[in-house]
Amino acid sequence: MRAPVVCAVVVAGGCGSRFGNPGGKQLVNVAGRPMLTWSIMAFDRSMYVGHIVVVCPPERRDEMRRLAIDPFEFQTPITFTDAGETRQDSTRAGIEAVPTGFDYVSIHDGARPLITTEAINIAIASLLGDASADGVVCGQPAIDTLKIVDGNRIVETPPRSMYWAAQTPQIFKLDVVRRAHEEAIRQGFVGTDDSSLVERMGGCVMCVESPRDNLKVTLPEDLRPVTAILLGRMSDAESAQDTGIIARSPLR
């Protein structure tokens, strides 16, 4: 296999306001490891990923390295860059911190600890295999009936067949997503995610189905199902590599 072509950017810059923890949620213990560690671990075991950039507040950098990185035997080089005031600022900082030599970037929320290496590899392979695509977004087709509401009054029930719930990682050609962020700055545009920036400048972004349990931890009650799933994986031999029980085979 050729050298890895993807740099992973793991965004861990949130203040945890909705979670209720002044220190954020990235270092909260989940099934025996900091939440951030689980996300890094999944990317560390991907054959496509050759570098990981962690985006976090500068004052928390040493603490995150000491608690979430140093105690674990990661094979992939890991560097840090400073988070910005908004998530869009933070992802832009992560993209700008990608070292030379990488053609693609995979942007992931550090608060999604259930992402698996298999899902990452499938998404990356989908992008690499489609020359017409500028990016792919992991997600799930909507299963709930959706309502458009004005105040508390339903005004429309759109067909759910056209709707997906977007997750991360979101993977892009590096030059395309960089241009998208530059264009957003020039026009003062703030998107809901990185894909929206690429879409608005005419880029082609595809959806790739990822596991439905790729949950994001936003509130304290989200920890219960996430912990249960991780503990279940740790007891499942088929998922042992994704949980770090089995070391990754040397691929490069």
Short mmCIF file of C-alpha atoms in Angstrom, two decimals:
data_model
loop_
_atom_site.label_atom_id
_atom_site.label_comp_id
_atom_site.label_asym_id
_atom_site.label_seq_id
_atom_site.Cartn_x
_atom_site.Cartn_y
_atom_site.Cartn_z
CA MET A 1 0.00 0.00 0.00
CA ARG A 2 1.15 3.55 -0.76
CA ALA A 3 1.81 6.07 2.00
CA PRO A 4 -1.29 7.32 3.84
CA VAL A 5 -2.93 10.31 2.13
CA VAL A 6 -5.34 11.50 4.84
CA CYS A 7 -4.73 13.74 7.84
CA ALA A 8 -7.37 13.50 10.55
CA VAL A 9 -8.45 16.68 12.32
CA VAL A 10 -10.14 15.92 15.65
CA VAL A 11 -11.97 18.98 16.96
CA ALA A 12 -11.92 19.17 20.76
CA GLY A 13 -12.41 22.88 21.30
CA GLY A 14 -15.88 23.03 22.83
CA CYS A 15 -16.45 24.61 26.22
CA GLY A 16 -19.02 22.01 27.27
CA SER A 17 -21.72 24.57 28.09
CA ARG A 18 -24.61 22.22 27.31
CA PHE A 19 -22.79 19.32 28.92
CA GLY A 20 -22.52 21.28 32.15
CA ASN A 21 -18.80 20.75 32.72
CA PRO A 22 -16.76 23.99 32.81
CA GLY A 23 -13.68 22.05 31.72
CA GLY A 24 -15.42 20.62 28.66
CA LYS A 25 -16.29 17.01 28.02
CA GLN A 26 -13.32 15.74 26.01
CA LEU A 27 -11.51 14.32 29.04
CA VAL A 28 -14.54 12.82 30.78
CA ASN A 29 -13.91 9.14 31.51
CA VAL A 30 -15.96 6.88 29.24
CA ALA A 31 -15.56 3.12 29.68
CA GLY A 32 -12.14 3.56 31.22
CA ARG A 33 -10.63 6.11 28.82
CA PRO A 34 -11.00 9.82 28.14
CA MET A 35 -13.66 10.49 25.54
CA LEU A 36 -11.13 12.11 23.21
CA THR A 37 -8.91 9.02 23.31
CA TRP A 38 -11.59 6.83 21.71
CA SER A 39 -11.83 9.08 18.66
CA ILE A 40 -8.06 9.33 18.25
CA MET A 41 -7.76 5.58 18.63
CA ALA A 42 -10.11 4.88 15.71
CA PHE A 43 -8.14 7.14 13.37
CA ASP A 44 -4.80 5.82 14.63
CA ARG A 45 -5.80 2.37 13.39
CA SER A 46 -6.80 3.48 9.89
CA MET A 47 -4.47 2.46 7.10
CA TYR A 48 -5.30 5.70 5.27
CA VAL A 49 -4.43 8.13 8.08
CA GLY A 50 -0.84 9.30 8.42
CA HIS A 51 -1.20 12.21 10.83
CA ILE A 52 -3.68 13.45 13.46
CA VAL A 53 -4.22 17.09 14.42
CA VAL A 54 -6.05 17.75 17.68
CA VAL A 55 -7.75 21.16 17.88
CA CYS A 56 -8.18 22.39 21.45
CA PRO A 57 -7.90 25.54 23.59
CA PRO A 58 -4.20 26.40 24.11
CA GLU A 59 -4.56 26.34 27.89
CA ARG A 60 -5.77 22.71 27.77
CA ARG A 61 -3.16 21.36 25.39
CA ASP A 62 -0.79 19.96 28.03
CA GLU A 63 -3.65 18.41 29.99
CA MET A 64 -5.10 16.70 26.91
CA ARG A 65 -1.73 15.33 25.88
CA ARG A 66 -0.99 14.09 29.40
CA LEU A 67 -4.36 12.39 29.96
CA ALA A 68 -5.69 11.44 26.53
CA ILE A 69 -2.58 10.72 24.46
CA ASP A 70 0.61 9.96 26.39
CA PRO A 71 -0.78 6.95 28.34
CA PHE A 72 -1.67 5.17 25.07
CA GLU A 73 0.56 3.65 22.41
CA PHE A 74 -0.47 5.51 19.29
CA GLN A 75 1.47 4.83 16.12
CA THR A 76 0.32 7.87 14.18
CA PRO A 77 2.06 11.24 14.76
CA ILE A 78 -0.19 13.61 16.73
CA THR A 79 0.15 17.39 16.83
CA PHE A 80 -1.97 20.19 18.29
CA THR A 81 -3.33 23.48 17.06
CA ASP A 82 -5.34 26.14 18.87
CA ALA A 83 -9.13 26.21 18.76
CA GLY A 84 -10.94 29.33 17.60
CA GLU A 85 -13.96 31.16 18.94
CA THR A 86 -16.44 29.10 16.90
CA ARG A 87 -16.43 25.55 15.59
CA GLN A 88 -15.92 26.86 12.07
CA ASP A 89 -12.87 28.80 13.28
CA SER A 90 -11.57 25.64 14.97
CA THR A 91 -11.98 23.41 11.94
CA ARG A 92 -10.31 26.04 9.77
CA ALA A 93 -7.38 26.10 12.20
CA GLY A 94 -7.16 22.31 12.03
CA ILE A 95 -7.21 22.33 8.24
CA GLU A 96 -4.47 24.95 8.13
CA ALA A 97 -2.38 22.82 10.50
CA VAL A 98 -2.39 19.78 8.16
CA PRO A 99 1.27 19.03 7.32
CA THR A 100 2.49 19.02 3.75
CA GLY A 101 2.19 15.74 1.88
CA PHE A 102 -1.51 15.07 2.51
CA ASP A 103 -4.17 15.40 -0.18
CA TYR A 104 -7.23 14.75 2.01
CA VAL A 105 -8.47 15.78 5.44
CA SER A 106 -10.96 13.98 7.68
CA ILE A 107 -12.71 16.28 10.15
CA HIS A 108 -14.22 14.64 13.22
CA ASP A 109 -15.91 15.75 16.43
CA GLY A 110 -13.92 14.66 19.47
CA ALA A 111 -17.30 14.19 21.18
CA ARG A 112 -18.19 11.26 18.88
CA PRO A 113 -16.21 8.50 20.63
CA LEU A 114 -18.14 5.65 18.97
CA ILE A 115 -16.73 6.10 15.47
CA THR A 116 -14.99 2.94 14.29
CA THR A 117 -11.95 2.40 12.12
CA GLU A 118 -14.07 0.36 9.73
CA ALA A 119 -16.49 3.26 9.19
CA ILE A 120 -13.58 5.65 8.68
CA ASN A 121 -11.97 3.37 6.10
CA ILE A 122 -15.23 2.87 4.18
CA ALA A 123 -15.83 6.62 3.99
CA ILE A 124 -12.28 7.39 2.87
CA ALA A 125 -12.33 4.62 0.28
CA SER A 126 -15.61 6.01 -1.09
CA LEU A 127 -14.00 9.41 -1.66
CA LEU A 128 -10.79 8.00 -3.09
CA GLY A 129 -12.79 5.84 -5.48
CA ASP A 130 -14.89 8.68 -6.94
CA ALA A 131 -12.90 11.25 -8.89
CA SER A 132 -15.99 13.45 -9.30
CA ALA A 133 -16.50 13.89 -5.54
CA ASP A 134 -14.93 16.65 -3.47
CA GLY A 135 -15.97 15.16 -0.16
CA VAL A 136 -18.03 12.61 1.73
CA VAL A 137 -20.14 13.00 4.84
CA CYS A 138 -20.85 10.11 7.17
CA GLY A 139 -24.47 9.92 8.22
CA GLN A 140 -27.72 8.04 8.35
CA PRO A 141 -30.93 8.28 6.30
CA ALA A 142 -33.70 9.85 8.39
CA ILE A 143 -36.01 7.30 9.99
CA ASP A 144 -38.30 9.70 11.86
CA THR A 145 -41.08 11.67 10.23
CA LEU A 146 -39.88 15.25 9.84
CA LYS A 147 -41.99 18.35 10.37
CA ILE A 148 -41.37 21.95 9.35
CA VAL A 149 -42.70 24.07 12.20
CA ASP A 150 -43.41 27.79 12.52
CA GLY A 151 -43.53 28.50 16.25
CA ASN A 152 -45.38 25.40 17.37
CA ARG A 153 -47.54 25.05 14.27
CA ILE A 154 -46.72 22.40 11.66
CA VAL A 155 -46.62 23.95 8.20
CA GLU A 156 -45.25 21.05 6.15
CA THR A 157 -44.33 17.37 6.35
CA PRO A 158 -41.53 16.84 3.82
CA PRO A 159 -40.75 13.39 2.38
CA ARG A 160 -38.11 11.91 4.66
CA SER A 161 -36.62 9.83 1.81
CA MET A 162 -34.51 12.84 0.82
CA TYR A 163 -33.19 13.62 4.32
CA TRP A 164 -30.09 12.36 6.10
CA ALA A 165 -28.78 13.05 9.59
CA ALA A 166 -25.22 14.26 9.07
CA GLN A 167 -22.44 13.03 11.37
CA THR A 168 -18.67 13.14 11.34
CA PRO A 169 -16.16 12.32 10.04
CA GLN A 170 -16.52 14.54 7.02
CA ILE A 171 -13.71 13.92 4.55
CA PHE A 172 -12.64 16.30 1.79
CA LYS A 173 -10.00 17.00 -0.79
CA LEU A 174 -7.71 19.29 1.18
CA ASP A 175 -7.40 22.03 -1.44
CA VAL A 176 -11.19 22.16 -1.93
CA VAL A 177 -12.11 22.53 1.74
CA ARG A 178 -9.38 25.12 2.24
CA ARG A 179 -10.83 27.21 -0.58
CA ALA A 180 -14.32 26.76 0.86
CA HIS A 181 -13.21 28.15 4.23
CA GLU A 182 -11.42 31.07 2.58
CA GLU A 183 -14.55 31.89 0.58
CA ALA A 184 -16.69 31.70 3.74
CA ILE A 185 -14.40 34.21 5.45
CA ARG A 186 -14.56 36.60 2.51
CA GLN A 187 -18.35 36.50 2.43
CA GLY A 188 -18.94 36.32 6.18
CA PHE A 189 -20.77 33.02 5.83
CA VAL A 190 -21.19 30.71 8.83
CA GLY A 191 -22.25 27.18 7.96
CA THR A 192 -23.76 24.43 10.04
CA ASP A 193 -20.87 22.11 9.17
CA ASP A 194 -17.83 21.97 6.90
CA SER A 195 -19.78 20.25 4.14
CA SER A 196 -22.12 23.25 3.87
CA LEU A 197 -19.12 25.45 3.01
CA VAL A 198 -18.03 23.12 0.21
CA GLU A 199 -21.60 22.73 -1.08
CA ARG A 200 -22.23 26.47 -1.37
CA MET A 201 -19.25 26.93 -3.68
CA GLY A 202 -20.49 24.18 -5.98
CA GLY A 203 -18.51 21.25 -4.62
CA CYS A 204 -19.81 17.71 -4.95
CA VAL A 205 -20.27 16.07 -1.54
CA MET A 206 -21.65 12.55 -1.17
CA CYS A 207 -23.32 10.88 1.82
CA VAL A 208 -21.87 7.59 3.08
CA GLU A 209 -23.87 5.53 5.53
CA SER A 210 -22.11 5.03 8.85
CA PRO A 211 -23.20 3.11 11.96
CA ARG A 212 -26.34 4.52 13.58
CA ASP A 213 -24.64 4.34 16.97
CA ASN A 214 -22.06 6.99 15.99
CA LEU A 215 -23.57 9.20 18.67
CA LYS A 216 -22.40 12.65 19.71
CA VAL A 217 -22.11 13.35 23.43
CA THR A 218 -23.85 16.68 24.05
CA LEU A 219 -25.62 16.24 27.40
CA PRO A 220 -24.61 14.23 30.49
CA GLU A 221 -27.35 11.66 29.82
CA ASP A 222 -25.68 10.83 26.50
CA LEU A 223 -22.86 9.15 28.42
CA ARG A 224 -25.01 6.20 29.49
CA PRO A 225 -25.71 4.70 26.02
CA VAL A 226 -22.22 5.59 24.79
CA THR A 227 -20.60 3.82 27.74
CA ALA A 228 -22.84 0.77 27.31
CA ILE A 229 -21.93 0.49 23.62
CA LEU A 230 -18.20 0.82 24.26
CA LEU A 231 -18.29 -1.79 27.03
CA GLY A 232 -20.19 -4.10 24.70
CA ARG A 233 -17.57 -3.66 22.00
CA MET A 234 -14.78 -4.37 24.45
CA SER A 235 -16.33 -7.76 25.16
CA ASP A 236 -16.85 -8.49 21.47
CA ALA A 237 -13.85 -10.10 19.80
CA GLU A 238 -14.96 -8.83 16.39
CA SER A 239 -14.61 -5.24 17.55
CA ALA A 240 -11.48 -5.71 19.62
CA GLN A 241 -9.24 -3.79 17.24
CA ASP A 242 -11.50 -0.72 17.31
CA THR A 243 -11.39 -0.65 21.10
CA GLY A 244 -7.63 -0.97 21.28
CA ILE A 245 -7.66 -4.45 22.82
CA ILE A 246 -5.86 -5.78 19.76
CA ALA A 247 -3.01 -3.66 18.42
CA ARG A 248 -3.19 -2.52 14.83
CA SER A 249 -1.18 -4.58 12.37
CA PRO A 250 1.73 -2.64 10.82
CA LEU A 251 0.47 -1.25 7.53
CA ARG A 252 3.15 1.28 6.71
#
